[in-house]
PDB file of C-alpha atoms in Angstrom:
ATOM      1  CA  MET X  26      -5.255  -0.244  24.238  1.00 42.00           C
ATOM      2  CA  ALA X  27      -5.879   0.314  20.518  1.00 46.00           C
ATOM      3  CA  GLY X  28      -6.948   3.764  19.454  1.00 48.00           C
ATOM      4  CA  THR X  29      -5.740   5.562  22.584  1.00 49.00           C
ATOM      5  CA  ARG X  30      -3.556   8.609  22.209  1.00 48.00           C
ATOM      6  CA  VAL X  31       0.077   8.276  23.132  1.00 47.00           C
ATOM      7  CA  LYS X  32       1.295  10.994  25.447  1.00 46.00           C
ATOM      8  CA  ALA X  33       3.678  13.450  23.799  1.00 51.00           C
ATOM      9  CA  ARG X  34       7.260  12.580  24.676  1.00 55.00           C
ATOM     10  CA  GLY X  35       8.723  16.022  24.172  1.00 62.00           C
ATOM     11  CA  GLU X  36      10.689  14.838  21.130  1.00 68.00           C
ATOM     12  CA  SER X  37      12.245  17.245  18.713  1.00 78.00           C
ATOM     13  CA  ALA X  38      10.778  17.485  15.233  1.00 77.00           C
ATOM     14  CA  LEU X  39      13.812  15.648  13.843  1.00 76.00           C
ATOM     15  CA  ALA X  40      13.441  12.824  16.357  1.00 74.00           C
ATOM     16  CA  GLU X  41       9.726  12.545  15.565  1.00 75.00           C
ATOM     17  CA  ARG X  42      10.395  12.346  11.817  1.00 75.00           C
ATOM     18  CA  PHE X  43      13.099   9.751  12.293  1.00 80.00           C
ATOM     19  CA  ALA X  44      10.730   7.721  14.490  1.00 80.00           C
ATOM     20  CA  VAL X  45       8.117   7.775  11.716  1.00 80.00           C
ATOM     21  CA  PHE X  46      10.758   6.713   9.182  1.00 83.00           C
ATOM     22  CA  ALA X  47      11.868   3.850  11.426  1.00 87.00           C
ATOM     23  CA  GLU X  48       8.230   2.829  11.892  1.00 89.00           C
ATOM     24  CA  CYS X  49       7.824   2.765   8.090  1.00 88.00           C
ATOM     25  CA  LEU X  50      10.767   0.384   7.765  1.00 88.00           C
ATOM     26  CA  LEU X  51       9.407  -1.896  10.492  1.00 92.00           C
ATOM     27  CA  THR X  52       5.963  -1.803   8.899  1.00 93.00           C
ATOM     28  CA  GLY X  53       7.549  -2.826   5.589  1.00 92.00           C
ATOM     29  CA  VAL X  54       8.884  -5.963   7.240  1.00 93.00           C
ATOM     30  CA  TRP X  55       5.431  -6.685   8.694  1.00 94.00           C
ATOM     31  CA  ILE X  56       3.842  -6.178   5.261  1.00 95.00           C
ATOM     32  CA  ALA X  57       6.369  -8.514   3.637  1.00 93.00           C
ATOM     33  CA  VAL X  58       5.763 -11.241   6.217  1.00 94.00           C
ATOM     34  CA  ALA X  59       1.975 -10.882   5.933  1.00 95.00           C
ATOM     35  CA  SER X  60       2.231 -11.017   2.117  1.00 93.00           C
ATOM     36  CA  LEU X  61       3.899 -14.419   2.088  1.00 92.00           C
ATOM     37  CA  GLY X  62       0.501 -16.026   1.493  1.00 87.00           C
ATOM     38  CA  GLY X  63       0.606 -14.803  -2.112  1.00 89.00           C
ATOM     39  CA  VAL X  64      -2.923 -13.370  -2.259  1.00 92.00           C
ATOM     40  CA  THR X  65      -2.651 -11.636   1.106  1.00 94.00           C
ATOM     41  CA  TYR X  66      -0.752  -8.552  -0.062  1.00 94.00           C
ATOM     42  CA  PRO X  67      -3.804  -6.192  -0.225  1.00 95.00           C
ATOM     43  CA  ALA X  68      -4.727  -7.029   3.367  1.00 95.00           C
ATOM     44  CA  ALA X  69      -1.083  -6.650   4.416  1.00 96.00           C
ATOM     45  CA  PHE X  70      -0.852  -3.179   2.856  1.00 96.00           C
ATOM     46  CA  ALA X  71      -4.205  -2.190   4.372  1.00 96.00           C
ATOM     47  CA  ALA X  72      -3.079  -3.257   7.844  1.00 96.00           C
ATOM     48  CA  GLY X  73       0.273  -1.531   7.347  1.00 95.00           C
ATOM     49  CA  ALA X  74      -1.355   1.693   6.189  1.00 95.00           C
ATOM     50  CA  ARG X  75      -3.750   1.654   9.136  1.00 96.00           C
ATOM     51  CA  HIS X  76      -0.807   1.114  11.492  1.00 95.00           C
ATOM     52  CA  LEU X  77       1.024   4.101   9.984  1.00 93.00           C
ATOM     53  CA  ARG X  78      -2.100   6.268  10.227  1.00 93.00           C
ATOM     54  CA  ARG X  79      -2.284   5.386  13.932  1.00 92.00           C
ATOM     55  CA  ARG X  80       1.411   6.208  14.366  1.00 89.00           C
ATOM     56  CA  THR X  81       1.161   9.610  12.701  1.00 85.00           C
ATOM     57  CA  ALA X  82      -1.953  10.409  14.774  1.00 85.00           C
ATOM     58  CA  HIS X  83       0.077   9.552  17.915  1.00 81.00           C
ATOM     59  CA  GLU X  84      -2.195   6.652  18.803  1.00 85.00           C
ATOM     60  CA  SER X  85      -0.905   3.476  20.351  1.00 81.00           C
ATOM     61  CA  GLY X  86      -0.687   0.322  18.323  1.00 81.00           C
ATOM     62  CA  GLY X  87       1.800  -2.347  17.451  1.00 87.00           C
ATOM     63  CA  TRP X  88       2.103  -5.873  16.135  1.00 90.00           C
ATOM     64  CA  ARG X  89      -1.133  -7.060  17.797  1.00 92.00           C
ATOM     65  CA  GLU X  90      -3.203  -4.294  16.223  1.00 94.00           C
ATOM     66  CA  PHE X  91      -1.507  -4.870  12.863  1.00 94.00           C
ATOM     67  CA  THR X  92      -2.339  -8.577  13.068  1.00 94.00           C
ATOM     68  CA  ALA X  93      -5.965  -7.893  14.020  1.00 95.00           C
ATOM     69  CA  ASP X  94      -6.321  -5.431  11.135  1.00 95.00           C
ATOM     70  CA  PHE X  95      -4.671  -7.913   8.776  1.00 96.00           C
ATOM     71  CA  ARG X  96      -7.132 -10.656   9.707  1.00 95.00           C
ATOM     72  CA  THR X  97     -10.074  -8.300   9.247  1.00 95.00           C
ATOM     73  CA  ALA X  98      -8.800  -6.956   5.906  1.00 95.00           C
ATOM     74  CA  LEU X  99      -8.128 -10.482   4.692  1.00 94.00           C
ATOM     75  CA  ARG X 100     -11.847 -11.340   4.650  1.00 92.00           C
ATOM     76  CA  GLY X 101     -12.361  -9.659   1.293  1.00 89.00           C
ATOM     77  CA  GLY X 102      -8.773  -8.740   0.552  1.00 92.00           C
ATOM     78  CA  TRP X 103      -7.719 -12.200  -0.587  1.00 93.00           C
ATOM     79  CA  LEU X 104     -10.116 -11.904  -3.550  1.00 94.00           C
ATOM     80  CA  VAL X 105      -8.477  -8.596  -4.461  1.00 94.00           C
ATOM     81  CA  GLY X 106      -5.093 -10.313  -4.260  1.00 94.00           C
ATOM     82  CA  LEU X 107      -6.274 -13.119  -6.499  1.00 95.00           C
ATOM     83  CA  ALA X 108      -7.635 -10.611  -9.027  1.00 94.00           C
ATOM     84  CA  GLY X 109      -4.293  -8.782  -8.926  1.00 93.00           C
ATOM     85  CA  TRP X 110      -2.408 -11.951  -9.806  1.00 95.00           C
ATOM     86  CA  ALA X 111      -4.880 -12.609 -12.646  1.00 95.00           C
ATOM     87  CA  ALA X 112      -4.312  -9.083 -13.992  1.00 93.00           C
ATOM     88  CA  GLY X 113      -0.555  -9.602 -13.750  1.00 92.00           C
ATOM     89  CA  ALA X 114      -0.847 -12.872 -15.685  1.00 93.00           C
ATOM     90  CA  ALA X 115      -2.911 -11.152 -18.390  1.00 90.00           C
ATOM     91  CA  VAL X 116      -0.278  -8.440 -18.778  1.00 89.00           C
ATOM     92  CA  TRP X 117       2.449 -11.094 -18.922  1.00 89.00           C
ATOM     93  CA  VAL X 118       0.566 -12.723 -21.831  1.00 87.00           C
ATOM     94  CA  ASP X 119       0.302  -9.307 -23.525  1.00 83.00           C
ATOM     95  CA  VAL X 120       4.027  -8.705 -23.157  1.00 84.00           C
ATOM     96  CA  GLN X 121       4.782 -12.176 -24.534  1.00 86.00           C
ATOM     97  CA  ALA X 122       2.553 -11.386 -27.525  1.00 80.00           C
ATOM     98  CA  ALA X 123       4.486  -8.174 -28.056  1.00 81.00           C
ATOM     99  CA  ARG X 124       7.797 -10.050 -27.917  1.00 82.00           C
ATOM    100  CA  ALA X 125       6.553 -12.690 -30.357  1.00 84.00           C
ATOM    101  CA  GLY X 126       6.069 -10.039 -33.003  1.00 80.00           C
ATOM    102  CA  LEU X 127       2.305 -10.367 -33.360  1.00 79.00           C
ATOM    103  CA  PRO X 128       0.671  -7.473 -35.243  1.00 81.00           C
ATOM    104  CA  GLY X 129      -0.274  -4.762 -32.744  1.00 79.00           C
ATOM    105  CA  GLY X 130       1.613  -6.627 -30.022  1.00 78.00           C
ATOM    106  CA  PRO X 131       3.812  -3.721 -28.875  1.00 82.00           C
ATOM    107  CA  LEU X 132       0.776  -1.433 -28.486  1.00 85.00           C
ATOM    108  CA  VAL X 133      -1.229  -4.064 -26.612  1.00 83.00           C
ATOM    109  CA  GLY X 134       1.777  -4.810 -24.390  1.00 82.00           C
ATOM    110  CA  ALA X 135       2.316  -1.124 -23.582  1.00 86.00           C
ATOM    111  CA  VAL X 136      -1.366  -0.568 -22.820  1.00 88.00           C
ATOM    112  CA  GLY X 137      -1.360  -3.650 -20.604  1.00 87.00           C
ATOM    113  CA  VAL X 138       1.663  -2.475 -18.607  1.00 89.00           C
ATOM    114  CA  VAL X 139       0.178   1.021 -18.127  1.00 92.00           C
ATOM    115  CA  ALA X 140      -3.157  -0.493 -17.068  1.00 92.00           C
ATOM    116  CA  LEU X 141      -1.400  -2.787 -14.589  1.00 92.00           C
ATOM    117  CA  ILE X 142       0.473   0.167 -13.075  1.00 94.00           C
ATOM    118  CA  GLY X 143      -2.860   2.006 -12.756  1.00 94.00           C
ATOM    119  CA  LEU X 144      -4.424  -1.005 -11.039  1.00 94.00           C
ATOM    120  CA  VAL X 145      -1.528  -1.274  -8.597  1.00 95.00           C
ATOM    121  CA  VAL X 146      -1.797   2.431  -7.751  1.00 96.00           C
ATOM    122  CA  ALA X 147      -5.568   2.143  -7.259  1.00 96.00           C
ATOM    123  CA  GLY X 148      -5.022  -0.900  -5.044  1.00 95.00           C
ATOM    124  CA  LEU X 149      -2.499   0.952  -2.892  1.00 95.00           C
ATOM    125  CA  ARG X 150      -4.788   3.958  -2.629  1.00 96.00           C
ATOM    126  CA  ALA X 151      -7.656   1.689  -1.574  1.00 96.00           C
ATOM    127  CA  ALA X 152      -5.460  -0.003   1.028  1.00 95.00           C
ATOM    128  CA  ALA X 153      -4.343   3.394   2.343  1.00 95.00           C
ATOM    129  CA  VAL X 154      -7.898   4.317   3.375  1.00 96.00           C
ATOM    130  CA  TRP X 155      -9.079   0.871   4.439  1.00 95.00           C
ATOM    131  CA  ALA X 156     -10.753   0.598   7.839  1.00 94.00           C
ATOM    132  CA  PRO X 157     -12.554  -2.319   9.503  1.00 94.00           C
ATOM    133  CA  GLY X 158     -16.011  -2.720   7.994  1.00 92.00           C
ATOM    134  CA  ALA X 159     -15.043  -1.191   4.646  1.00 93.00           C
ATOM    135  CA  ARG X 160     -15.888  -3.170   1.511  1.00 95.00           C
ATOM    136  CA  TRP X 161     -13.028  -3.725  -0.886  1.00 94.00           C
ATOM    137  CA  ARG X 162     -15.214  -3.336  -3.985  1.00 95.00           C
ATOM    138  CA  ARG X 163     -16.284   0.154  -2.947  1.00 96.00           C
ATOM    139  CA  LEU X 164     -12.772   1.101  -1.808  1.00 95.00           C
ATOM    140  CA  LEU X 165     -11.331   0.046  -5.173  1.00 95.00           C
ATOM    141  CA  ALA X 166     -13.991   1.881  -7.184  1.00 95.00           C
ATOM    142  CA  GLU X 167     -13.378   5.110  -5.267  1.00 96.00           C
ATOM    143  CA  ALA X 168      -9.603   4.631  -5.418  1.00 96.00           C
ATOM    144  CA  GLY X 169      -9.818   4.132  -9.187  1.00 95.00           C
ATOM    145  CA  ARG X 170     -11.555   7.487  -9.520  1.00 95.00           C
ATOM    146  CA  ARG X 171      -8.951   9.184  -7.301  1.00 96.00           C
ATOM    147  CA  THR X 172      -6.154   7.571  -9.322  1.00 95.00           C
ATOM    148  CA  VAL X 173      -7.442   9.290 -12.456  1.00 95.00           C
ATOM    149  CA  LEU X 174      -8.551  12.566 -10.833  1.00 94.00           C
ATOM    150  CA  ASP X 175      -5.315  13.018  -8.872  1.00 94.00           C
ATOM    151  CA  PRO X 176      -2.519  12.221 -11.332  1.00 94.00           C
ATOM    152  CA  ALA X 177       0.120  13.993  -9.218  1.00 93.00           C
ATOM    153  CA  GLY X 178      -0.654  11.785  -6.220  1.00 94.00           C
ATOM    154  CA  SER X 179      -0.745   8.698  -8.407  1.00 95.00           C
ATOM    155  CA  PHE X 180       2.638   9.628  -9.869  1.00 94.00           C
ATOM    156  CA  LEU X 181       4.052   9.918  -6.329  1.00 92.00           C
ATOM    157  CA  ILE X 182       2.927   6.361  -5.598  1.00 94.00           C
ATOM    158  CA  VAL X 183       4.478   5.163  -8.871  1.00 94.00           C
ATOM    159  CA  GLY X 184       7.698   6.839  -7.701  1.00 91.00           C
ATOM    160  CA  GLY X 185       7.492   4.880  -4.449  1.00 86.00           C
ATOM    161  CA  LEU X 186       7.061   1.671  -6.408  1.00 89.00           C
ATOM    162  CA  ALA X 187      10.098   2.601  -8.496  1.00 90.00           C
ATOM    163  CA  VAL X 188      12.112   3.009  -5.283  1.00 86.00           C
ATOM    164  CA  VAL X 189      11.074  -0.520  -4.243  1.00 84.00           C
ATOM    165  CA  ALA X 190      12.099  -1.875  -7.660  1.00 86.00           C
ATOM    166  CA  VAL X 191      15.486  -0.147  -7.531  1.00 89.00           C
ATOM    167  CA  SER X 192      15.993  -1.301  -3.935  1.00 83.00           C
ATOM    168  CA  ALA X 193      15.212  -4.881  -4.944  1.00 83.00           C
ATOM    169  CA  TRP X 194      17.648  -4.613  -7.824  1.00 86.00           C
ATOM    170  CA  PHE X 195      20.322  -3.158  -5.541  1.00 86.00           C
ATOM    171  CA  ALA X 196      19.750  -5.413  -2.513  1.00 85.00           C
ATOM    172  CA  ALA X 197      16.659  -7.595  -2.134  1.00 81.00           C
ATOM    173  CA  PRO X 198      16.436  -7.293   1.677  1.00 83.00           C
ATOM    174  CA  LEU X 199      16.298  -3.510   1.326  1.00 83.00           C
ATOM    175  CA  ALA X 200      13.134  -3.798  -0.786  1.00 82.00           C
ATOM    176  CA  VAL X 201      11.351  -5.529   2.111  1.00 86.00           C
ATOM    177  CA  ALA X 202      11.820  -2.572   4.438  1.00 84.00           C
ATOM    178  CA  VAL X 203      10.964  -0.048   1.720  1.00 87.00           C
ATOM    179  CA  LEU X 204       7.463  -1.587   1.346  1.00 89.00           C
ATOM    180  CA  GLY X 205       6.503   0.371   4.457  1.00 90.00           C
ATOM    181  CA  ALA X 206       7.627   3.569   2.767  1.00 88.00           C
ATOM    182  CA  VAL X 207       5.319   2.775  -0.157  1.00 91.00           C
ATOM    183  CA  ALA X 208       2.425   2.280   2.285  1.00 93.00           C
ATOM    184  CA  ALA X 209       3.353   5.588   3.942  1.00 92.00           C
ATOM    185  CA  ALA X 210       3.445   7.300   0.539  1.00 91.00           C
ATOM    186  CA  ALA X 211      -0.040   6.007  -0.246  1.00 94.00           C
ATOM    187  CA  VAL X 212      -1.311   7.216   3.142  1.00 94.00           C
ATOM    188  CA  ALA X 213       0.268  10.637   2.566  1.00 92.00           C
ATOM    189  CA  VAL X 214      -1.177  10.897  -0.947  1.00 94.00           C
ATOM    190  CA  GLU X 215      -4.652  10.042   0.327  1.00 94.00           C
ATOM    191  CA  GLU X 216      -4.344  12.553   3.172  1.00 91.00           C
ATOM    192  CA  ARG X 217      -3.217  15.203   0.693  1.00 91.00           C
ATOM    193  CA  TYR X 218      -6.162  14.418  -1.586  1.00 92.00           C
ATOM    194  CA  ARG X 219      -8.609  14.580   1.335  1.00 87.00           C
ATOM    195  CA  HIS X 220      -7.432  18.083   2.265  1.00 85.00           C
ATOM    196  CA  ARG X 221      -7.485  19.539  -1.270  1.00 80.00           C
TER     197      ARG X 221
END
């Protein structure tokens, strides 16, 4: 049953941490599969983050709960995904302008890339706190404020994204599993911010 506490198994601290790490890797695969729709990645990260929050709170939940959360998050999340692709396309145009040698192109390209990174971080922070019934517009507005007000946490998420990029460069299948670690990093950053 979703939301019920799992009885403590008497695991050592090391075993518990390894179990959370393994759950992050599995969640990364789930996120990757759920993101195959192209515009479904915000809902996939939201469902993955919610799954990891349940796991760290020692509540039961698995693929069925992830799928139910994904479907619920998808109701407004697909619009967020579409907007993300539009922002990415705009930055691509900026970078092409910078490469073409247009006056002011390098500055516009750099500002565009930094803004895109900020939007990705805000999106991940919004997904990390998503819960059924939450509105994406409000989540994104609040996450945007936290992205600016908590630069250390935002930098940690950027570091997680860098790990995914390096993993993809090193071995593409590794990047799939690491997506769960990025979701876990966003959850941890949000938890840290909440307790400041």
